[in-house]
mmCIF file of C-alpha atoms and ligand atoms in Angstrom:
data_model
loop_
_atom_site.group_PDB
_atom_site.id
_atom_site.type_symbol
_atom_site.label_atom_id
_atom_site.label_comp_id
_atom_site.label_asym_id
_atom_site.label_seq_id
_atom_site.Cartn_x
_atom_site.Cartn_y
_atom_site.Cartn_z
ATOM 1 C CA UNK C 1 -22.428 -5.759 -3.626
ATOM 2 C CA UNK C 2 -19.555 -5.653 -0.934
ATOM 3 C CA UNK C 3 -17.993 -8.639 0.208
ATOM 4 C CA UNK C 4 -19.345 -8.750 3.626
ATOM 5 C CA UNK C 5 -22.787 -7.907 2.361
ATOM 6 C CA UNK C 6 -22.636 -10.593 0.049
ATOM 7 C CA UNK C 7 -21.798 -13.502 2.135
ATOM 8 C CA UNK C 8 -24.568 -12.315 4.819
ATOM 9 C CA UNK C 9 -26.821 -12.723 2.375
ATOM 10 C CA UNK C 10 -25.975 -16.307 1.605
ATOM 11 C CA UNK C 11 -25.396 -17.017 5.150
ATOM 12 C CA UNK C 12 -28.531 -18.624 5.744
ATOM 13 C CA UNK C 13 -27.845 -21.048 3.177
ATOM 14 C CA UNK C 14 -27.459 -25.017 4.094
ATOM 15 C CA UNK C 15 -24.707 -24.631 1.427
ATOM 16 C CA UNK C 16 -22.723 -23.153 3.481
ATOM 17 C CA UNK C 17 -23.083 -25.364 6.888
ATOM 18 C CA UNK C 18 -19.580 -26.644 7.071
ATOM 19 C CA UNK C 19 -17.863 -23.336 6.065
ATOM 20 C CA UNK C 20 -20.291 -21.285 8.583
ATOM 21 C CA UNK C 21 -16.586 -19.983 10.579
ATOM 22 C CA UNK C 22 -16.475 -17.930 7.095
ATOM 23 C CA UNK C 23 -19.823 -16.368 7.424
ATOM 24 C CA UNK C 24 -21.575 -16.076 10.941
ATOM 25 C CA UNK C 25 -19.216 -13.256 11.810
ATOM 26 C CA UNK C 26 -21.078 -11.239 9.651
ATOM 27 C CA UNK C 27 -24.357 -12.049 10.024
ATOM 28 C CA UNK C 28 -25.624 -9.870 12.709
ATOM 29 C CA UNK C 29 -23.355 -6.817 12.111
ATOM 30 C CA UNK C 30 -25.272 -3.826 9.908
ATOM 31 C CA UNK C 31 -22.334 -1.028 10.026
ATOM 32 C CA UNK C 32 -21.501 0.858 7.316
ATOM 33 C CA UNK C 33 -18.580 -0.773 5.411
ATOM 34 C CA UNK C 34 -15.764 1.005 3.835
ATOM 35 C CA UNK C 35 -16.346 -0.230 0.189
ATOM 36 C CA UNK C 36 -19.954 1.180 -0.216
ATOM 37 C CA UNK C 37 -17.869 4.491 -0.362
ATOM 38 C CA UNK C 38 -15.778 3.421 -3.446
ATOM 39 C CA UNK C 39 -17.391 5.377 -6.339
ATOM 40 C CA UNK C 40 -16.042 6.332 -10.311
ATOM 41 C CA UNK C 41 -12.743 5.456 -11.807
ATOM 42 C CA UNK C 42 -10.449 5.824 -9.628
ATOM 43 C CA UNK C 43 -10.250 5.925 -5.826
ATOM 44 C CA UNK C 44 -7.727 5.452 -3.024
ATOM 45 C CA UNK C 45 -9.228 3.797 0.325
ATOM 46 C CA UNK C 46 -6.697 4.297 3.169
ATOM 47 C CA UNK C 47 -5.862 0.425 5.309
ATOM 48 C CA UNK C 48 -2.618 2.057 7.081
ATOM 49 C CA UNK C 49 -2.645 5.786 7.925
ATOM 50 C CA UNK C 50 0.474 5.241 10.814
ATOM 51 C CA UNK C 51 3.508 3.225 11.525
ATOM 52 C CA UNK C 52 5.744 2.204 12.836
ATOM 53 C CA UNK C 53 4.987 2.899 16.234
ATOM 54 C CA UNK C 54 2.107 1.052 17.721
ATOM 55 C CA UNK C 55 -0.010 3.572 19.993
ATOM 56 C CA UNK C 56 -3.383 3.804 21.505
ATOM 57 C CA UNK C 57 -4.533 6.122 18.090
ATOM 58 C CA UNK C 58 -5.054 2.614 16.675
ATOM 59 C CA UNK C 59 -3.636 3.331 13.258
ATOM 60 C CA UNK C 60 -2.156 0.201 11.105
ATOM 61 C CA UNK C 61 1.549 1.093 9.742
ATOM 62 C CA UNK C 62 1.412 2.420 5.906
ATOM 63 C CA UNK C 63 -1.159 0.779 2.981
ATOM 64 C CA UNK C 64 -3.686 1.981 0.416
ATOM 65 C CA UNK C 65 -5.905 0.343 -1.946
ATOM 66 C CA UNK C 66 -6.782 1.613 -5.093
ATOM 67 C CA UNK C 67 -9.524 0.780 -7.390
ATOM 68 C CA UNK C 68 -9.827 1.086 -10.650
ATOM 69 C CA UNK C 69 -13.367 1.103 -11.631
ATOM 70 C CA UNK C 70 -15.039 0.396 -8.435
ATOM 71 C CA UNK C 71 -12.370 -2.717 -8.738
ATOM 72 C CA UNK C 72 -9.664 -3.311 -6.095
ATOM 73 C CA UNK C 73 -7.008 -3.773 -8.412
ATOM 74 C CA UNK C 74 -3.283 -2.142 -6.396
ATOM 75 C CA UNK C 75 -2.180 -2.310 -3.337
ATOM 76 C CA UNK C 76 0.359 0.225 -2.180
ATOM 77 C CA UNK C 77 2.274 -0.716 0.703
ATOM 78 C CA UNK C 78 1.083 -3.486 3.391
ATOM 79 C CA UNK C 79 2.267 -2.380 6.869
ATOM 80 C CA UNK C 80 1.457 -4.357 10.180
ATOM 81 C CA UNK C 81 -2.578 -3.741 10.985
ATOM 82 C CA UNK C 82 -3.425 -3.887 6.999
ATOM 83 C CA UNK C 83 -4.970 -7.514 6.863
ATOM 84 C CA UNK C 84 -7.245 -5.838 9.796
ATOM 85 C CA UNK C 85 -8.582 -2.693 8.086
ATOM 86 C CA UNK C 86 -8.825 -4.999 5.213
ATOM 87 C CA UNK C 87 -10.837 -7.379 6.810
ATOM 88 C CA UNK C 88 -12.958 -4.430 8.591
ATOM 89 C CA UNK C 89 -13.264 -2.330 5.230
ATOM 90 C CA UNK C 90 -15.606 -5.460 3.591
ATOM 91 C CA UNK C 91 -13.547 -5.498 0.192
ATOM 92 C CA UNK C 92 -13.043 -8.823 -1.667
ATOM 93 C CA UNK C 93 -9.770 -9.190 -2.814
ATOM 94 C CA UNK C 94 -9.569 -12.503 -5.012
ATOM 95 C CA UNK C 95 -8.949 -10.734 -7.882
ATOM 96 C CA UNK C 96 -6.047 -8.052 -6.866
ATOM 97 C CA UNK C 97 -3.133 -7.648 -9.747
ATOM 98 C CA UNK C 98 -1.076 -5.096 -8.210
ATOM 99 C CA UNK C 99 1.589 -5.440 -5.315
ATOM 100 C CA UNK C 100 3.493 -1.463 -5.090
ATOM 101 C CA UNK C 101 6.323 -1.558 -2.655
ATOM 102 C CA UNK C 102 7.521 1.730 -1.957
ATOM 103 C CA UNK C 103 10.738 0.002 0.440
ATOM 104 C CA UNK C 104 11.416 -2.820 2.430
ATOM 105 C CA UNK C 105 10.561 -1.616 5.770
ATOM 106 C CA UNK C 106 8.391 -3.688 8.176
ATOM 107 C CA UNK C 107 5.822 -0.784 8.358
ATOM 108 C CA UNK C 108 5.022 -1.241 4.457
ATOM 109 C CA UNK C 109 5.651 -5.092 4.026
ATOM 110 C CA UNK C 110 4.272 -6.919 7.381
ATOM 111 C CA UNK C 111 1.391 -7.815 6.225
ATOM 112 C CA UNK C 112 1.946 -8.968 2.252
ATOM 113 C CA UNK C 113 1.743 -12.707 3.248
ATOM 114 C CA UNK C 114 -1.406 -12.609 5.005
ATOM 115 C CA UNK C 115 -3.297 -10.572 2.447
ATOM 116 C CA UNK C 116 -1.801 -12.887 -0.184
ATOM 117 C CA UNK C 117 -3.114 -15.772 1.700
ATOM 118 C CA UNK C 118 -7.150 -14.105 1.898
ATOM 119 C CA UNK C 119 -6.391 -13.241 -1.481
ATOM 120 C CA UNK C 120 -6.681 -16.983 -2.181
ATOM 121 C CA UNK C 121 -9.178 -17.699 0.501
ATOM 122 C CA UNK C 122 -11.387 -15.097 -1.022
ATOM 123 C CA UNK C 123 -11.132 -17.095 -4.487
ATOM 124 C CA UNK C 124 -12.401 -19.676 -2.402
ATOM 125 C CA UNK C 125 -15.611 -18.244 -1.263
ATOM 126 C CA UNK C 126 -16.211 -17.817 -4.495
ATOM 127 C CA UNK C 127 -15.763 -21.405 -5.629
ATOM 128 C CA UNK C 128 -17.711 -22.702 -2.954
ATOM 129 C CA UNK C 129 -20.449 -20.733 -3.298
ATOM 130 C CA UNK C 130 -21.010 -20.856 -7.029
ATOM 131 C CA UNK C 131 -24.003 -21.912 -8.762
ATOM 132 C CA UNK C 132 -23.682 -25.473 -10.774
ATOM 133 C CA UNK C 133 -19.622 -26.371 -11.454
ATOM 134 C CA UNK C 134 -17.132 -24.538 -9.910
ATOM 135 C CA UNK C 135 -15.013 -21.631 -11.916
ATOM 136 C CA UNK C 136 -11.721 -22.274 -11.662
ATOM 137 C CA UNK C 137 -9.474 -21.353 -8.673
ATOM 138 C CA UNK C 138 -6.951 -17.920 -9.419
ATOM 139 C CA UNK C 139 -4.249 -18.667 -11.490
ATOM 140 C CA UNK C 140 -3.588 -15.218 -12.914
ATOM 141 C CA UNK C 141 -0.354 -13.813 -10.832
ATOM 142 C CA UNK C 142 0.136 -11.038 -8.677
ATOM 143 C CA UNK C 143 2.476 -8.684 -9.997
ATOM 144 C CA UNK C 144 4.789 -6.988 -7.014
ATOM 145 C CA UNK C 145 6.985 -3.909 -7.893
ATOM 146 C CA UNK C 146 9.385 -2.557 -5.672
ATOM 147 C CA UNK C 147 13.140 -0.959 -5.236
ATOM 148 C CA UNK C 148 16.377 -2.882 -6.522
ATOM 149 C CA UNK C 149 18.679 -3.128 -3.860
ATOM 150 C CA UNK C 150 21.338 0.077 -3.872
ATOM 151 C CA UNK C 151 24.307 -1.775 -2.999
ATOM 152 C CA UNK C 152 24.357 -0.144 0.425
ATOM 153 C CA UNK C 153 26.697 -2.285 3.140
ATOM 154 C CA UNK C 154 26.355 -2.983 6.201
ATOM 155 C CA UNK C 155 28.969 -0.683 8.797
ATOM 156 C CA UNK C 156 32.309 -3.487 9.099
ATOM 157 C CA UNK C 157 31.523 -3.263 12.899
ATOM 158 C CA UNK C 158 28.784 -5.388 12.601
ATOM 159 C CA UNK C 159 30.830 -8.576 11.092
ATOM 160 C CA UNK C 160 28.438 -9.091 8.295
ATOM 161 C CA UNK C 161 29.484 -10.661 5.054
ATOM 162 C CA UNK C 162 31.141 -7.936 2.905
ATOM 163 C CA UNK C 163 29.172 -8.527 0.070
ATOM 164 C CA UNK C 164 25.565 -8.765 2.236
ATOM 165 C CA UNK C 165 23.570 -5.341 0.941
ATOM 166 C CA UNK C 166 21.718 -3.813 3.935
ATOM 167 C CA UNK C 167 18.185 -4.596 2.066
ATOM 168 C CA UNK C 168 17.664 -7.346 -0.512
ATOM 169 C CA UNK C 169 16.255 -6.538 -4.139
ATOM 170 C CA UNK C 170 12.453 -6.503 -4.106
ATOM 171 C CA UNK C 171 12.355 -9.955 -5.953
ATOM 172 C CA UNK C 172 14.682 -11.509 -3.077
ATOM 173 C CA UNK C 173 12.049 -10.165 -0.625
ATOM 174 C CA UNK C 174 9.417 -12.248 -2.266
ATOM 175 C CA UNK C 175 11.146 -15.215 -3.075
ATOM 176 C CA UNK C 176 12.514 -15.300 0.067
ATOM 177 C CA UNK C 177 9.048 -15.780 1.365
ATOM 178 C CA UNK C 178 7.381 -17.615 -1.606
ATOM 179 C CA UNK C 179 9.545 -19.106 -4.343
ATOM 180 C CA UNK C 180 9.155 -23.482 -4.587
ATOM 181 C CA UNK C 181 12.309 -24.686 -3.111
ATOM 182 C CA UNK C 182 13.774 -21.835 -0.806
ATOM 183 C CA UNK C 183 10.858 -19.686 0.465
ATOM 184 C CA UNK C 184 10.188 -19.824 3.975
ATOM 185 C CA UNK C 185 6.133 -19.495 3.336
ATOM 186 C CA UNK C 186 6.941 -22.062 0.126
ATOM 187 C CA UNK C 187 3.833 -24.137 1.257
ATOM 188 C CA UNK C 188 1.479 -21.629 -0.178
ATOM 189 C CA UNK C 189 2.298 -23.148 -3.840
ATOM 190 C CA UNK C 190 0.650 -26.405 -2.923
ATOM 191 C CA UNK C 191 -1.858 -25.140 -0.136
ATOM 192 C CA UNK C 192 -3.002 -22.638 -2.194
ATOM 193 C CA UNK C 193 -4.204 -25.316 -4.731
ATOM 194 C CA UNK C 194 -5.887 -27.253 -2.309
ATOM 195 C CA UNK C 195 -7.954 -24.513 -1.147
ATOM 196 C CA UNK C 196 -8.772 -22.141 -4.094
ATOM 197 C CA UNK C 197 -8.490 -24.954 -7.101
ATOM 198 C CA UNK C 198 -5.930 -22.600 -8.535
ATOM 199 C CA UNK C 199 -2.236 -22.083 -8.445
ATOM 200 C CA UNK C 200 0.238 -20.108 -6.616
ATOM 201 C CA UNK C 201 1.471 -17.537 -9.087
ATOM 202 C CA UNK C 202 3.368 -14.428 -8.653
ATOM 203 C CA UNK C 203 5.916 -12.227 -10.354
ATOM 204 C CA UNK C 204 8.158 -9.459 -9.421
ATOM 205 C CA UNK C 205 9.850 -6.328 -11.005
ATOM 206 C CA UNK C 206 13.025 -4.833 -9.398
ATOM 207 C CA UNK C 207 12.763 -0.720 -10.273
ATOM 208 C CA UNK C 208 16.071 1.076 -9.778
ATOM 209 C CA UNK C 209 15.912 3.451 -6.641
ATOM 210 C CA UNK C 210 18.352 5.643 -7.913
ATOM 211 C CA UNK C 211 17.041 9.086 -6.703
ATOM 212 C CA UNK C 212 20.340 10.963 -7.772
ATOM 213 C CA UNK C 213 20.064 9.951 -11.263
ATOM 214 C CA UNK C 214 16.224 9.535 -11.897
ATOM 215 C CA UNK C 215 15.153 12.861 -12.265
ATOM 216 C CA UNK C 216 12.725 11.744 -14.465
ATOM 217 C CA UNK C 217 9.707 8.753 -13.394
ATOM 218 C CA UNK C 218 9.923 5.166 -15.205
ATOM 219 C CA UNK C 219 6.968 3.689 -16.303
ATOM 220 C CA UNK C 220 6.385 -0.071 -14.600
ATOM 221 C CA UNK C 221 2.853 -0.443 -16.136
ATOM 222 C CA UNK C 222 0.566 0.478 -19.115
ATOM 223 C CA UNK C 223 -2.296 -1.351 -19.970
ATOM 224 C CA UNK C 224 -6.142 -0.450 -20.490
ATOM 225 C CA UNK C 225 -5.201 3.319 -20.468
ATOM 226 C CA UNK C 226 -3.619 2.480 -16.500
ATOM 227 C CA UNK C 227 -0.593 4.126 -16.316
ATOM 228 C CA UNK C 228 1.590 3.395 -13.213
ATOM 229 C CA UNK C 229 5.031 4.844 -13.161
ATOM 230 C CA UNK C 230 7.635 5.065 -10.206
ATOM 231 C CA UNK C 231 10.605 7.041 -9.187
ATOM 232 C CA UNK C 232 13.582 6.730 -7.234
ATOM 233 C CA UNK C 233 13.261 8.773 -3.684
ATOM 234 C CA UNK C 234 15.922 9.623 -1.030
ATOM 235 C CA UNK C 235 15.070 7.467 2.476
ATOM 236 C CA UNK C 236 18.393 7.807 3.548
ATOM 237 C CA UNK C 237 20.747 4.419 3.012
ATOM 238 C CA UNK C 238 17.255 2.545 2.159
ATOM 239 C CA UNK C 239 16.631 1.956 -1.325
ATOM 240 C CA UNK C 240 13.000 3.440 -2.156
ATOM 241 C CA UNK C 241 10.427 4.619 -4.284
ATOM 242 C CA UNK C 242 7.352 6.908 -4.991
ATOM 243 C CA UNK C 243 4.838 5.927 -7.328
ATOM 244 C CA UNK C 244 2.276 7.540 -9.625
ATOM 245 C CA UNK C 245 -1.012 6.141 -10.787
ATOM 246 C CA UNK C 246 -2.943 7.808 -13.548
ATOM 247 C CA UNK C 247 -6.376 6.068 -14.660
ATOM 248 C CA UNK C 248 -9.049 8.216 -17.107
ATOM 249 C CA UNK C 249 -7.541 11.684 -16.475
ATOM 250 C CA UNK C 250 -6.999 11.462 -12.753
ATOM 251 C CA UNK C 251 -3.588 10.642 -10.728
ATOM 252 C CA UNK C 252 -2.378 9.771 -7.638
ATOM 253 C CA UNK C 253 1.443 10.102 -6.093
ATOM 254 C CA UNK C 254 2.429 7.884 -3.258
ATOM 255 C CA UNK C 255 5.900 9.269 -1.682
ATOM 256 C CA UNK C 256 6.744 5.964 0.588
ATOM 257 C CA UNK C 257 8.706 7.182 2.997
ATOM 258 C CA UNK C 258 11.702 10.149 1.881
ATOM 259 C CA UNK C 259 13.257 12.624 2.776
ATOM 260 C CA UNK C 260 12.316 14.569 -0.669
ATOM 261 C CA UNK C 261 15.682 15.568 -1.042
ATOM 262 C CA UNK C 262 16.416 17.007 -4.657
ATOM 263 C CA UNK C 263 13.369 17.069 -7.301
ATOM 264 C CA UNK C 264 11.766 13.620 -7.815
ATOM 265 C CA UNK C 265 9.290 14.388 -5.576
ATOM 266 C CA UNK C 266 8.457 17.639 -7.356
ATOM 267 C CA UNK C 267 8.840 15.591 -11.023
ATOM 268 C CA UNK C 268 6.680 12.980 -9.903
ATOM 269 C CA UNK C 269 4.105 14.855 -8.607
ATOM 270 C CA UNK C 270 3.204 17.553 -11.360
ATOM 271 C CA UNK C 271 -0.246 18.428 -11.673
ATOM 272 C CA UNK C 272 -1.158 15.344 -9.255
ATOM 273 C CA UNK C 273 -4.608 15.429 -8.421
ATOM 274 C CA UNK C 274 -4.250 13.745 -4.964
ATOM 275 C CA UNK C 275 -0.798 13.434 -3.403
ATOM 276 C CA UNK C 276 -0.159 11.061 -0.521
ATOM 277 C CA UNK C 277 2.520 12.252 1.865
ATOM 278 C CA UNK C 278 5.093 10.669 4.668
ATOM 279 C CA UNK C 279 4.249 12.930 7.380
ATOM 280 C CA UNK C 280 6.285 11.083 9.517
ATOM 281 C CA UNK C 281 7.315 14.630 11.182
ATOM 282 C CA UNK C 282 5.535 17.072 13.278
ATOM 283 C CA UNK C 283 8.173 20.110 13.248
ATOM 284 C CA UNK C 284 11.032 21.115 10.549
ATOM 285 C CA UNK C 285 13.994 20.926 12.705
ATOM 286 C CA UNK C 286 14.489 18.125 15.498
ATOM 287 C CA UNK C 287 13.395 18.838 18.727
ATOM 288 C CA UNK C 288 17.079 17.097 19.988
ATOM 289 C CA UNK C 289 20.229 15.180 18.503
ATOM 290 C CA UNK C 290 18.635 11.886 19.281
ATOM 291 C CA UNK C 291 16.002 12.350 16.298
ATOM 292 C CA UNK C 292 18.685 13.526 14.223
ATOM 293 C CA UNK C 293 18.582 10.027 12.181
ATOM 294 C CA UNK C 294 14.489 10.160 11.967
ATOM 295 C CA UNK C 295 14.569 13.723 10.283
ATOM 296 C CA UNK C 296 16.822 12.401 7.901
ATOM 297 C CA UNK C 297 14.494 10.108 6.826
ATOM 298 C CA UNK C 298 10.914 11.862 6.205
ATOM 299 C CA UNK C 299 9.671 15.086 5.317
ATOM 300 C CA UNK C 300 10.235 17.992 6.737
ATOM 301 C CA UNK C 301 6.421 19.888 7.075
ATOM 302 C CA UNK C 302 7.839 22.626 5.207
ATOM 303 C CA UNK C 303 9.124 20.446 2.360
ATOM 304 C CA UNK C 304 5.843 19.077 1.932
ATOM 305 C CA UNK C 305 4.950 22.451 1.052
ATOM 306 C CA UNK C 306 7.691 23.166 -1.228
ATOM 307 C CA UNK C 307 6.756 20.492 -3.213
ATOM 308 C CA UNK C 308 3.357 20.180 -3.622
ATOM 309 C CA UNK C 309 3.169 24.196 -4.347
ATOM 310 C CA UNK C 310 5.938 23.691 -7.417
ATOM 311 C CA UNK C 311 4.118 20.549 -8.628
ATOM 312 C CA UNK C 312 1.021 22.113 -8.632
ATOM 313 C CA UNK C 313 -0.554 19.321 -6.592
ATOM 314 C CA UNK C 314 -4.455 20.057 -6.260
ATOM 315 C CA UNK C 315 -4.772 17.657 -2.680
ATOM 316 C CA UNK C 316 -2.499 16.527 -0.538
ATOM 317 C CA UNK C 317 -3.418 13.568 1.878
ATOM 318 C CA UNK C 318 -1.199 13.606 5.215
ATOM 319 C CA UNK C 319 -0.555 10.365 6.093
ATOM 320 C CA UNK C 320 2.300 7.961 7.760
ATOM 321 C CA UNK C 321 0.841 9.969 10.912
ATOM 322 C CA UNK C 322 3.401 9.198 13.840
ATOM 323 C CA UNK C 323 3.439 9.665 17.509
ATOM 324 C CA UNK C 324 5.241 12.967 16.715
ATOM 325 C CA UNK C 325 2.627 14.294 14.076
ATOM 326 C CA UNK C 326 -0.376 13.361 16.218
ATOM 327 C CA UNK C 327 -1.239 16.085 17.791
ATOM 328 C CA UNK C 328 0.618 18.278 15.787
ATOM 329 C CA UNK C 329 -1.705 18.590 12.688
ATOM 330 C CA UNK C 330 -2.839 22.091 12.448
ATOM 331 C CA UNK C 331 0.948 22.836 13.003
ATOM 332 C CA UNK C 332 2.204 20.892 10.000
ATOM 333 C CA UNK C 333 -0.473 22.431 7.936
ATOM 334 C CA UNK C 334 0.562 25.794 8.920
ATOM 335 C CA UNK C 335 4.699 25.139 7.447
ATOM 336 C CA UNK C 336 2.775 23.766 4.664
ATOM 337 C CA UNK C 337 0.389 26.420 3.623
ATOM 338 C CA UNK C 338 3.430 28.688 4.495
ATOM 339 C CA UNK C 339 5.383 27.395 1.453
ATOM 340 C CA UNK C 340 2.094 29.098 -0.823
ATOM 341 C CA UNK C 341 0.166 25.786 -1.067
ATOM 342 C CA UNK C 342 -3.365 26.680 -1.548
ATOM 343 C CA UNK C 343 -4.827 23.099 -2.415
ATOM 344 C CA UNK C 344 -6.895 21.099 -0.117
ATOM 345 C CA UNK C 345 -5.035 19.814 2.931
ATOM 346 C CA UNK C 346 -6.789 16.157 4.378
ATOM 347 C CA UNK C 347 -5.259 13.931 7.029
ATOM 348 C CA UNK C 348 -5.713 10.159 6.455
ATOM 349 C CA UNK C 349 -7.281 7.787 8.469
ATOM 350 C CA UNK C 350 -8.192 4.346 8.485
ATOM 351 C CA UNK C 351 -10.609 2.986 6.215
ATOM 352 C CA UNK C 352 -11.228 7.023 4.440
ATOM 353 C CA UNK C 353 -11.947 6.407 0.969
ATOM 354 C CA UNK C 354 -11.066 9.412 -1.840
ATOM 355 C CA UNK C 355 -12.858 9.317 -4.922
ATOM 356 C CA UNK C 356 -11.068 10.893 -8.270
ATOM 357 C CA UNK C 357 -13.482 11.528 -10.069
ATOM 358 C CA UNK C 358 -15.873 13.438 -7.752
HETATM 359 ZN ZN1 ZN A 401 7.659 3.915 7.137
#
């Protein structure tokens, strides 16, 4: 039963009276929710399709859950506008393992700490609502992956600290926000208790983002035939990664955002059955020298082509969507089926779910 479904059923209870600001919400909606679509093995439901400009096509910036067994187990990404779709897509999320950072951007990280902190408010639904004692409050961590730092400097100009790297290492993003004595959001290890019963647990796994070196993808996780494994991706000076996840036969690549120069991309990606792309751009070459530093960023259309063709992708889901690829769709499919790709082309949306194993 999906989350939302499940506490309008118990809405009605006097249980419930002094938490009814978690419940009555619900209770007269009917919609269809975004989880009843979640079937088999392993599926993909789309929170962030855009980013990082806001605009009036309503998209949150980039993040995707994944289940594993019906189960929402990884999140990939948590850009600004995630905690919504999460909110709107009915999932419960007290039991999530999985944190994937593809890079440090605000577009794919905005929204971590407030999906950690439902994570534990979900947990205590849960307790609240159970029948005779309580079960215990989470205590099991979340597990966040993400991109070393590359060394990479800030320009002299700026007066920074010569030893300051332009972006941290993924575990000095999270401590920075988390860890006892120096996070900024450090309250969440005692607040956290008070609410779920359980305790503020987390750890974190720095992957190298070499993408010169890495021709080949590491594997970060193995356990209960899930295999997650990630690679080191060009995004420019920003250290980054792409990430594959491969679950009873079926896989899914998740490119972050890169400019897919050289072959990870292509290495990654063999034989993927669904491949998430950065289509950050609508045309190959800049339309002027002032997008010179976005195109060397993301994808060129083209590129997209290139390398889902030679991996032998069998879908490709077009996502990151940006004012410039907007209304440029059909175009971008065009460079891409150009390049011989003859695979199934979709364009991501909020709240679309993709089933593996249909
Ligand atoms: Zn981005």
């Amino acid at each position: 039963m999906s989350y939302r479904k499940w506490t309008r059923s118990i809405a009605f209870t006097s249980l419930l009276t002094s938490l009814s600001f978690f419940t009555t919400a619900y209770a007269d909606k009917d919609e269809d929710l975004a989880v009843d679509d979640v079937e088999g093995s392993l599926s993909v439901m789309v929170l962030g399709s855009g980013g990082p400009v806001a605009t009036t096509a309503g998209r949150a910036s980039a993040s995707y859950l994944i289940f594993i067994d019906g189960k929402p187990k990884i999140l990939m990404d948590a850009g600004g506008g995630a905690y919504k779709s999460l909110a709107m897509s009915g999932v419960d999320i007290k039991d999530l393992d999985i944190v994937l950072l593809s890079h440090l951007h605000l577009d794919h990280t905005g929204d971590l700490p407030s999906i950690i902190k439902t994570m534990y408010f979900h947990n205590r639904i849960y307790n609240i609502t159970g029948e005779g004692t309580f079960p215990p409050g989470r205590t099991a961590p979340f597990r966040v992956f993400g991109p070393a730092t590359n060394g990479a400097k800030f320009p002299p100009v700026l007066g920074a600290d010569p030893t300051t790297t332009q972006y941290p290492s993924t575990s000095e993003h999270v401590d920075g926000h988390y860890a006892l004595n120096t996070g900024i959001d450090r309250y969440l290890n005692i607040f956290t208790r008070a609410i779920s019963g359980g305790i503020f647990n987390y750890n974190t796994t720095d992957v190298s983002p070499n993408w010169k070196s890495d021709s080949v993808e590491v594997e970060i996780v193995k356990e209960k035939g899930l295999v997650i494994s990630a690679i080191g991706v060009n995004h420019g000076p920003v250290p980054a990664l792409a990430f594959r996840i491969e679950y009873k036969g079926r896989s899914i690549v998740y490119s972050g955002d890169t400019s897919s120069v050289g072959n990870n991309m292509i290495n990654i990606s063999e034989d993927a059955d669904l491949l998430i792309y950065d289509t950050a751009l609508g045309t190959d070459m800049p339309p002027n020298d002032s997008f010179n530093i976005f195109y060397a960023l993301h994808t060129k259309p083209s590129r997209i082509g290139e390398v889902a063709y030679a991996a032998g992708v069998k879908k490709l889901l077009l996502s990151h969507i940006t004012p410039q690829t907007e209304n440029r769709i059909p175009q971008v499919k065009d460079l891409i089926r150009a390049q011989g790709f003859t695979g199934e082309i979709k364009t991501a949306k909020d709240l679309k779910v993709i089933n593996l194993h249909d």
